[in-house]
Short mmCIF file of C-alpha atoms in Angstrom, two decimals:
data_model
loop_
_atom_site.label_atom_id
_atom_site.label_comp_id
_atom_site.label_asym_id
_atom_site.label_seq_id
_atom_site.Cartn_x
_atom_site.Cartn_y
_atom_site.Cartn_z
CA MET A 97 54.04 0.82 16.51
CA ILE A 98 53.49 -0.99 20.09
CA SER A 99 50.52 -0.35 21.91
CA PRO A 100 50.31 0.28 25.65
CA PHE A 101 47.26 -1.66 25.71
CA PRO A 102 47.36 -5.24 25.14
CA SER A 103 45.05 -6.75 22.30
CA PRO A 104 43.48 -9.61 23.50
CA SER A 105 43.29 -12.25 20.85
CA PRO A 106 39.82 -13.66 21.15
CA SER A 107 39.23 -17.53 20.71
CA PRO A 108 38.06 -18.30 17.27
CA SER A 109 35.52 -20.76 18.55
CA LEU A 110 33.76 -18.14 20.94
CA PHE A 111 32.34 -16.33 17.57
CA LEU A 112 31.43 -19.50 15.27
CA PRO A 113 27.77 -19.89 15.22
CA LEU A 114 27.13 -23.46 16.94
CA PRO A 115 25.46 -26.03 14.92
CA LEU A 116 21.92 -26.86 15.49
CA PRO A 117 20.48 -30.30 15.99
CA PRO A 118 18.56 -31.69 13.10
CA SER A 119 15.28 -31.68 15.06
CA PHE A 120 15.38 -27.94 16.29
CA SER A 121 12.63 -25.79 14.28
CA ASP A 122 12.83 -22.22 15.17
CA ILE A 123 9.32 -21.09 17.08
CA TRP A 124 9.68 -17.79 17.15
CA ASN A 125 10.65 -16.85 13.54
CA ASN A 126 8.32 -18.99 11.74
CA THR A 127 6.21 -16.28 9.64
CA TRP A 128 3.58 -17.34 7.45
CA TYR A 129 2.92 -14.73 4.30
CA PRO A 130 0.31 -15.31 2.05
CA LYS A 131 0.71 -16.47 -1.70
CA ALA A 132 -1.38 -16.00 -4.75
CA LYS A 133 -2.81 -19.44 -4.52
CA ASP A 134 -3.81 -19.10 -0.70
CA HIS A 135 -6.00 -15.80 -1.69
CA ILE A 136 -9.79 -16.98 -1.35
CA ASN A 137 -11.46 -14.17 -3.69
CA THR A 138 -10.76 -14.58 -6.74
CA GLU A 139 -13.23 -12.14 -8.08
CA LYS A 140 -12.86 -8.61 -7.90
CA THR A 141 -15.58 -6.36 -7.23
CA TRP A 142 -16.98 -2.84 -9.34
CA ASN A 143 -17.74 0.46 -6.96
CA VAL A 144 -19.72 2.87 -8.83
CA VAL A 145 -18.24 6.69 -7.02
CA ASP A 146 -20.54 9.51 -7.50
CA ALA A 147 -17.91 12.44 -7.58
CA THR A 148 -20.41 15.78 -7.70
CA ASP A 149 -19.94 17.98 -4.52
CA LYS A 150 -16.70 16.26 -3.31
CA ILE A 151 -13.36 17.06 -2.45
CA LEU A 152 -10.77 16.51 -5.22
CA GLY A 153 -8.02 14.94 -3.21
CA ARG A 154 -10.13 12.71 -0.50
CA LEU A 155 -11.67 11.53 -3.43
CA ALA A 156 -8.75 10.49 -5.04
CA SER A 157 -7.03 8.90 -1.74
CA THR A 158 -10.20 6.73 -1.09
CA ILE A 159 -10.45 5.32 -4.80
CA ALA A 160 -6.80 4.53 -4.46
CA VAL A 161 -7.66 2.61 -1.23
CA HIS A 162 -10.46 1.00 -3.12
CA ILE A 163 -8.12 -0.09 -6.27
CA HIS A 164 -5.14 -1.58 -3.84
CA GLY A 165 -7.23 -3.44 -1.86
CA LYS A 166 -6.16 -1.81 1.50
CA ASN A 167 -9.85 -1.91 2.63
CA LEU A 168 -10.31 -5.59 2.65
CA ALA A 169 -9.14 -7.71 5.45
CA THR A 170 -7.28 -9.82 3.77
CA TYR A 171 -5.03 -7.07 2.22
CA THR A 172 -1.67 -8.56 0.98
CA PRO A 173 0.81 -6.29 -0.84
CA SER A 174 2.07 -8.44 -3.29
CA ILE A 175 -1.55 -9.70 -4.12
CA ASP A 176 -3.77 -7.47 -6.61
CA MET A 177 -6.37 -7.89 -4.48
CA GLY A 178 -8.38 -4.57 -5.49
CA ALA A 179 -11.47 -3.45 -6.82
CA PHE A 180 -12.60 -1.92 -10.22
CA VAL A 181 -13.67 1.86 -10.16
CA ILE A 182 -16.18 3.96 -12.16
CA VAL A 183 -16.47 7.48 -11.19
CA LEU A 184 -19.30 9.69 -12.25
CA LEU A 185 -18.90 13.18 -12.63
CA HIS A 186 -20.88 15.96 -13.85
CA LEU A 187 -18.64 18.44 -15.03
CA GLU A 188 -19.19 22.37 -15.64
CA ARG A 189 -17.36 24.91 -17.45
CA LYS A 190 -16.67 27.99 -15.40
CA GLY A 191 -15.53 31.06 -17.06
CA HIS A 192 -14.61 34.42 -16.64
CA LYS A 193 -15.75 37.80 -18.30
CA SER A 194 -13.43 39.77 -16.84
CA SER A 195 -15.89 41.91 -14.88
CA THR A 196 -17.02 41.99 -11.18
CA GLY A 197 -18.86 39.15 -10.40
CA GLY A 198 -18.22 38.07 -14.02
CA ILE A 199 -18.40 33.92 -13.88
CA GLN A 200 -19.95 32.64 -16.75
CA GLU A 201 -21.15 28.81 -16.22
CA ASP A 202 -21.40 26.72 -19.60
CA GLN A 203 -22.60 22.98 -18.97
CA VAL A 204 -20.43 20.40 -20.88
CA ALA A 205 -22.81 18.23 -22.77
#
């Protein structure tokens, strides 16, 4: 089938990348990414969190940020920079007696 439009045949030299001179350095794409040996703080910190009267979801997200290390200014995703977290919680058992206002509380020992 013959096309009514002429198809231009591009010159192959127009689409080939030009060779760079040996002394050329790409000044715009030099991204430094820290490695594990560049990490300064090697000691992990210990955090103690009191979880009484705290909302569970917000507390869990705060703990996750500290474990992953996202609260640090030198955060790098590929390096384990997090801290150890201890959560203190006083639990109470709450049951119901099947009557109006029948919530009973027993402290867990």
